[in-house]
Amino acid sequence: MATFPTLLKTGAIAQYPVIRVVSLATQAVQFLDGSQQTYQLSGLGLRRWELSLDLLDETEVSAVVAFAEQIGTGTFSFTNPVTGETAPKCVIAGQQVSTSLLGELHGAATLGIEEVK
């Protein structure tokens, strides 16, 4: 399985701020007496990270594009930049990566990474 690469020359996986979200799947059951019970469907929530990388050079922007093209709709493992924990099965959220290069050291990239079951 592929692994999310270290895209930055500094060796960091991401730049701050890193947006992190945990999604929990729930189901609500309404009983005949009108009462309702809601419960969680799975034990752990699925995680999502939004990476915004700024002040990138050409090599770093190229690395982001190359990774997105290589992985496509496939899965990869991703190391949480905050906790260091590895999520074994992730995809690029919405299959979208946004990059720009306005000049030397003025590149940017934005991508979402989400954990899947």
Short mmCIF file of N, CA and C in Angstrom, two decimals:
data_model
loop_
_atom_site.label_atom_id
_atom_site.label_comp_id
_atom_site.label_asym_id
_atom_site.label_seq_id
_atom_site.Cartn_x
_atom_site.Cartn_y
_atom_site.Cartn_z
N MET A 1 0.84 -1.18 0.00
CA MET A 1 0.00 0.00 0.00
C MET A 1 0.89 1.23 0.00
N ALA A 2 0.45 2.25 -0.69
CA ALA A 2 1.19 3.51 -0.78
C ALA A 2 1.13 4.25 0.56
N THR A 3 2.12 5.09 0.76
CA THR A 3 2.19 5.92 1.96
C THR A 3 2.26 7.37 1.54
N PHE A 4 1.55 8.25 2.27
CA PHE A 4 1.59 9.67 1.97
C PHE A 4 3.03 10.14 2.17
N PRO A 5 3.62 10.78 1.16
CA PRO A 5 5.04 11.14 1.25
C PRO A 5 5.27 12.42 2.06
N THR A 6 6.50 12.59 2.47
CA THR A 6 6.91 13.86 3.06
C THR A 6 7.16 14.80 1.90
N LEU A 7 6.25 15.75 1.71
CA LEU A 7 6.28 16.61 0.54
C LEU A 7 7.15 17.85 0.74
N LEU A 8 7.38 18.23 1.97
CA LEU A 8 8.10 19.47 2.26
C LEU A 8 9.57 19.20 2.50
N LYS A 9 10.41 20.12 2.08
CA LYS A 9 11.86 19.98 2.26
C LYS A 9 12.26 19.98 3.73
N THR A 10 11.40 20.54 4.58
CA THR A 10 11.68 20.58 6.01
C THR A 10 11.51 19.21 6.66
N GLY A 11 10.89 18.28 5.95
CA GLY A 11 10.63 16.95 6.50
C GLY A 11 9.29 16.86 7.20
N ALA A 12 8.58 17.96 7.29
CA ALA A 12 7.25 17.96 7.92
C ALA A 12 6.21 17.40 6.96
N ILE A 13 5.17 16.81 7.52
CA ILE A 13 4.08 16.29 6.71
C ILE A 13 3.13 17.40 6.31
N ALA A 14 2.96 18.39 7.21
CA ALA A 14 1.99 19.46 6.98
C ALA A 14 2.50 20.75 7.60
N GLN A 15 1.80 21.83 7.31
CA GLN A 15 2.05 23.13 7.92
C GLN A 15 0.84 23.47 8.78
N TYR A 16 1.09 24.21 9.83
CA TYR A 16 -0.04 24.63 10.69
C TYR A 16 -0.73 25.83 10.09
N PRO A 17 -2.01 26.01 10.25
CA PRO A 17 -2.92 25.15 11.00
C PRO A 17 -3.35 23.94 10.19
N VAL A 18 -3.53 22.82 10.87
CA VAL A 18 -4.06 21.60 10.27
C VAL A 18 -5.50 21.46 10.77
N ILE A 19 -6.43 21.38 9.86
CA ILE A 19 -7.83 21.21 10.24
C ILE A 19 -8.09 19.72 10.37
N ARG A 20 -8.61 19.32 11.52
CA ARG A 20 -8.92 17.91 11.78
C ARG A 20 -10.39 17.77 12.14
N VAL A 21 -11.03 16.74 11.59
CA VAL A 21 -12.44 16.49 11.87
C VAL A 21 -12.61 14.99 12.07
N VAL A 22 -13.48 14.61 13.01
CA VAL A 22 -13.84 13.21 13.21
C VAL A 22 -15.33 13.08 12.95
N SER A 23 -15.70 12.17 12.06
CA SER A 23 -17.11 11.95 11.72
C SER A 23 -17.59 10.65 12.33
N LEU A 24 -18.73 10.72 12.98
CA LEU A 24 -19.33 9.53 13.57
C LEU A 24 -20.64 9.24 12.87
N ALA A 25 -20.87 7.99 12.51
CA ALA A 25 -22.13 7.59 11.88
C ALA A 25 -23.10 7.17 12.98
N THR A 26 -24.30 7.74 12.94
CA THR A 26 -25.32 7.41 13.93
C THR A 26 -26.61 7.01 13.23
N GLN A 27 -27.48 6.37 14.00
CA GLN A 27 -28.80 6.02 13.49
C GLN A 27 -29.81 6.31 14.59
N ALA A 28 -30.94 6.85 14.18
CA ALA A 28 -32.01 7.14 15.13
C ALA A 28 -33.18 6.20 14.88
N VAL A 29 -33.72 5.65 15.95
CA VAL A 29 -34.87 4.76 15.86
C VAL A 29 -36.02 5.41 16.63
N GLN A 30 -37.16 5.53 16.00
CA GLN A 30 -38.33 6.08 16.68
C GLN A 30 -39.29 4.93 16.99
N PHE A 31 -39.68 4.85 18.26
CA PHE A 31 -40.54 3.78 18.72
C PHE A 31 -42.01 4.17 18.58
N LEU A 32 -42.90 3.19 18.69
CA LEU A 32 -44.33 3.41 18.53
C LEU A 32 -44.90 4.41 19.54
N ASP A 33 -44.29 4.47 20.71
CA ASP A 33 -44.79 5.41 21.73
C ASP A 33 -44.29 6.84 21.49
N GLY A 34 -43.54 7.06 20.39
CA GLY A 34 -43.06 8.40 20.05
C GLY A 34 -41.67 8.72 20.58
N SER A 35 -41.14 7.89 21.46
CA SER A 35 -39.79 8.14 21.97
C SER A 35 -38.77 7.77 20.89
N GLN A 36 -37.58 8.27 21.06
CA GLN A 36 -36.54 8.08 20.05
C GLN A 36 -35.23 7.73 20.73
N GLN A 37 -34.48 6.85 20.09
CA GLN A 37 -33.16 6.49 20.59
C GLN A 37 -32.17 6.63 19.44
N THR A 38 -31.07 7.30 19.73
CA THR A 38 -30.01 7.48 18.74
C THR A 38 -28.77 6.75 19.24
N TYR A 39 -28.11 6.04 18.35
CA TYR A 39 -26.91 5.31 18.76
C TYR A 39 -25.86 5.38 17.65
N GLN A 40 -24.64 5.20 18.06
CA GLN A 40 -23.50 5.24 17.15
C GLN A 40 -23.39 3.91 16.43
N LEU A 41 -23.18 3.94 15.11
CA LEU A 41 -23.11 2.72 14.31
C LEU A 41 -21.76 2.02 14.39
N SER A 42 -20.69 2.77 14.48
CA SER A 42 -19.37 2.14 14.53
C SER A 42 -18.62 2.64 15.75
N GLY A 43 -17.65 1.86 16.19
CA GLY A 43 -16.92 2.19 17.41
C GLY A 43 -16.08 3.45 17.30
N LEU A 44 -15.38 3.62 16.21
CA LEU A 44 -14.50 4.77 16.04
C LEU A 44 -14.98 5.66 14.91
N GLY A 45 -14.77 6.92 15.06
CA GLY A 45 -15.11 7.86 14.00
C GLY A 45 -14.07 7.86 12.91
N LEU A 46 -14.47 8.25 11.72
CA LEU A 46 -13.53 8.38 10.61
C LEU A 46 -12.94 9.78 10.64
N ARG A 47 -11.64 9.85 10.44
CA ARG A 47 -10.94 11.13 10.54
C ARG A 47 -10.75 11.77 9.18
N ARG A 48 -10.63 13.09 9.20
CA ARG A 48 -10.39 13.87 7.98
C ARG A 48 -9.43 15.00 8.33
N TRP A 49 -8.48 15.26 7.42
CA TRP A 49 -7.51 16.34 7.59
C TRP A 49 -7.56 17.25 6.38
N GLU A 50 -7.45 18.53 6.60
CA GLU A 50 -7.38 19.52 5.52
C GLU A 50 -5.99 20.14 5.59
N LEU A 51 -5.17 19.88 4.57
CA LEU A 51 -3.80 20.38 4.54
C LEU A 51 -3.72 21.59 3.62
N SER A 52 -3.26 22.69 4.16
CA SER A 52 -3.02 23.91 3.38
C SER A 52 -1.52 24.20 3.45
N LEU A 53 -0.86 24.03 2.33
CA LEU A 53 0.59 24.21 2.28
C LEU A 53 0.90 25.51 1.54
N ASP A 54 1.69 26.38 2.16
CA ASP A 54 2.02 27.68 1.58
C ASP A 54 3.54 27.85 1.46
N LEU A 55 3.94 28.83 0.67
CA LEU A 55 5.35 29.17 0.46
C LEU A 55 6.16 27.97 -0.01
N LEU A 56 5.59 27.24 -0.96
CA LEU A 56 6.25 26.07 -1.54
C LEU A 56 7.09 26.49 -2.74
N ASP A 57 8.16 25.74 -2.98
CA ASP A 57 8.92 25.97 -4.21
C ASP A 57 8.41 25.02 -5.29
N GLU A 58 8.99 25.12 -6.48
CA GLU A 58 8.54 24.31 -7.61
C GLU A 58 8.61 22.82 -7.33
N THR A 59 9.67 22.38 -6.68
CA THR A 59 9.85 20.96 -6.39
C THR A 59 8.74 20.44 -5.47
N GLU A 60 8.39 21.21 -4.46
CA GLU A 60 7.36 20.79 -3.51
C GLU A 60 5.98 20.76 -4.17
N VAL A 61 5.67 21.76 -5.00
CA VAL A 61 4.39 21.76 -5.72
C VAL A 61 4.34 20.56 -6.67
N SER A 62 5.44 20.28 -7.35
CA SER A 62 5.50 19.12 -8.25
C SER A 62 5.30 17.82 -7.50
N ALA A 63 5.83 17.73 -6.29
CA ALA A 63 5.67 16.51 -5.49
C ALA A 63 4.21 16.29 -5.11
N VAL A 64 3.49 17.36 -4.80
CA VAL A 64 2.07 17.25 -4.47
C VAL A 64 1.30 16.75 -5.69
N VAL A 65 1.55 17.36 -6.85
CA VAL A 65 0.86 16.96 -8.08
C VAL A 65 1.20 15.52 -8.44
N ALA A 66 2.47 15.14 -8.34
CA ALA A 66 2.89 13.78 -8.68
C ALA A 66 2.22 12.76 -7.78
N PHE A 67 2.13 13.05 -6.48
CA PHE A 67 1.47 12.12 -5.56
C PHE A 67 0.00 11.97 -5.93
N ALA A 68 -0.69 13.08 -6.17
CA ALA A 68 -2.12 13.03 -6.52
C ALA A 68 -2.34 12.24 -7.80
N GLU A 69 -1.48 12.43 -8.79
CA GLU A 69 -1.62 11.70 -10.06
C GLU A 69 -1.33 10.22 -9.87
N GLN A 70 -0.33 9.91 -9.05
CA GLN A 70 0.06 8.52 -8.83
C GLN A 70 -1.03 7.76 -8.06
N ILE A 71 -1.57 8.36 -7.01
CA ILE A 71 -2.52 7.67 -6.15
C ILE A 71 -3.91 7.65 -6.77
N GLY A 72 -4.28 8.69 -7.51
CA GLY A 72 -5.60 8.75 -8.14
C GLY A 72 -6.72 8.54 -7.13
N THR A 73 -7.53 7.51 -7.37
CA THR A 73 -8.63 7.22 -6.45
C THR A 73 -8.28 6.10 -5.49
N GLY A 74 -7.02 5.69 -5.48
CA GLY A 74 -6.58 4.60 -4.61
C GLY A 74 -6.40 5.03 -3.17
N THR A 75 -6.08 4.06 -2.34
CA THR A 75 -5.89 4.33 -0.91
C THR A 75 -4.40 4.37 -0.56
N PHE A 76 -4.12 5.02 0.57
CA PHE A 76 -2.76 5.13 1.07
C PHE A 76 -2.81 5.31 2.57
N SER A 77 -1.68 5.09 3.24
CA SER A 77 -1.63 5.33 4.68
C SER A 77 -1.15 6.76 4.91
N PHE A 78 -1.65 7.36 5.99
CA PHE A 78 -1.34 8.76 6.29
C PHE A 78 -1.01 8.88 7.77
N THR A 79 0.10 9.55 8.06
CA THR A 79 0.49 9.79 9.44
C THR A 79 -0.09 11.11 9.91
N ASN A 80 -0.89 11.04 10.97
CA ASN A 80 -1.51 12.24 11.54
C ASN A 80 -0.39 13.19 11.97
N PRO A 81 -0.34 14.40 11.41
CA PRO A 81 0.76 15.32 11.72
C PRO A 81 0.73 15.84 13.15
N VAL A 82 -0.38 15.69 13.84
CA VAL A 82 -0.49 16.18 15.21
C VAL A 82 -0.12 15.10 16.22
N THR A 83 -0.66 13.89 16.03
CA THR A 83 -0.45 12.82 17.01
C THR A 83 0.64 11.82 16.62
N GLY A 84 0.99 11.77 15.33
CA GLY A 84 1.97 10.79 14.87
C GLY A 84 1.38 9.42 14.63
N GLU A 85 0.09 9.25 14.87
CA GLU A 85 -0.61 7.99 14.66
C GLU A 85 -0.85 7.79 13.16
N THR A 86 -0.77 6.55 12.69
CA THR A 86 -0.96 6.27 11.27
C THR A 86 -2.37 5.76 11.00
N ALA A 87 -3.03 6.39 10.05
CA ALA A 87 -4.33 5.92 9.57
C ALA A 87 -4.03 5.04 8.35
N PRO A 88 -4.35 3.74 8.42
CA PRO A 88 -3.89 2.82 7.38
C PRO A 88 -4.59 2.92 6.03
N LYS A 89 -5.80 3.46 5.99
CA LYS A 89 -6.55 3.47 4.72
C LYS A 89 -7.19 4.83 4.53
N CYS A 90 -6.59 5.65 3.67
CA CYS A 90 -7.07 7.00 3.42
C CYS A 90 -7.17 7.24 1.91
N VAL A 91 -7.96 8.26 1.55
CA VAL A 91 -8.10 8.69 0.16
C VAL A 91 -8.01 10.21 0.11
N ILE A 92 -7.77 10.74 -1.08
CA ILE A 92 -7.81 12.18 -1.27
C ILE A 92 -9.29 12.57 -1.30
N ALA A 93 -9.69 13.46 -0.41
CA ALA A 93 -11.09 13.84 -0.26
C ALA A 93 -11.61 14.51 -1.52
N GLY A 94 -12.71 14.01 -2.02
CA GLY A 94 -13.33 14.58 -3.21
C GLY A 94 -12.47 14.44 -4.45
N GLN A 95 -11.41 13.68 -4.37
CA GLN A 95 -10.47 13.49 -5.48
C GLN A 95 -9.99 14.82 -6.04
N GLN A 96 -9.83 15.82 -5.15
CA GLN A 96 -9.41 17.15 -5.60
C GLN A 96 -8.17 17.62 -4.86
N VAL A 97 -7.25 18.15 -5.64
CA VAL A 97 -6.05 18.79 -5.11
C VAL A 97 -5.93 20.12 -5.83
N SER A 98 -5.74 21.17 -5.08
CA SER A 98 -5.61 22.51 -5.66
C SER A 98 -4.17 22.98 -5.48
N THR A 99 -3.53 23.37 -6.59
CA THR A 99 -2.16 23.87 -6.51
C THR A 99 -2.03 25.16 -7.30
N SER A 100 -1.06 25.98 -6.90
CA SER A 100 -0.75 27.19 -7.67
C SER A 100 0.73 27.50 -7.47
N LEU A 101 1.31 28.13 -8.46
CA LEU A 101 2.71 28.55 -8.39
C LEU A 101 2.79 29.93 -9.02
N LEU A 102 2.94 30.95 -8.17
CA LEU A 102 2.94 32.33 -8.65
C LEU A 102 4.35 32.86 -8.89
N GLY A 103 5.32 32.21 -8.36
CA GLY A 103 6.71 32.63 -8.52
C GLY A 103 7.58 31.78 -7.62
N GLU A 104 8.87 32.09 -7.59
CA GLU A 104 9.79 31.33 -6.76
C GLU A 104 9.40 31.42 -5.29
N LEU A 105 9.23 30.27 -4.66
CA LEU A 105 8.82 30.16 -3.26
C LEU A 105 7.46 30.77 -2.98
N HIS A 106 6.60 30.85 -3.99
CA HIS A 106 5.25 31.35 -3.78
C HIS A 106 4.22 30.35 -4.31
N GLY A 107 4.49 29.08 -4.05
CA GLY A 107 3.55 28.04 -4.43
C GLY A 107 2.63 27.71 -3.28
N ALA A 108 1.50 27.12 -3.60
CA ALA A 108 0.55 26.71 -2.57
C ALA A 108 -0.16 25.46 -3.03
N ALA A 109 -0.60 24.68 -2.08
CA ALA A 109 -1.38 23.47 -2.37
C ALA A 109 -2.37 23.25 -1.25
N THR A 110 -3.55 22.77 -1.62
CA THR A 110 -4.57 22.44 -0.64
C THR A 110 -5.14 21.07 -1.01
N LEU A 111 -5.21 20.19 -0.03
CA LEU A 111 -5.82 18.90 -0.28
C LEU A 111 -6.44 18.37 1.00
N GLY A 112 -7.50 17.64 0.83
CA GLY A 112 -8.16 16.99 1.96
C GLY A 112 -7.82 15.51 1.94
N ILE A 113 -7.64 14.96 3.11
CA ILE A 113 -7.35 13.53 3.24
C ILE A 113 -8.39 12.98 4.20
N GLU A 114 -9.06 11.90 3.78
CA GLU A 114 -10.05 11.32 4.66
C GLU A 114 -9.84 9.81 4.81
N GLU A 115 -10.08 9.36 6.00
CA GLU A 115 -9.96 7.95 6.33
C GLU A 115 -11.21 7.23 5.84
N VAL A 116 -11.03 6.03 5.31
CA VAL A 116 -12.16 5.21 4.86
C VAL A 116 -12.07 3.86 5.55
N LYS A 117 -13.20 3.16 5.56
CA LYS A 117 -13.23 1.83 6.19
C LYS A 117 -12.64 0.79 5.28
#
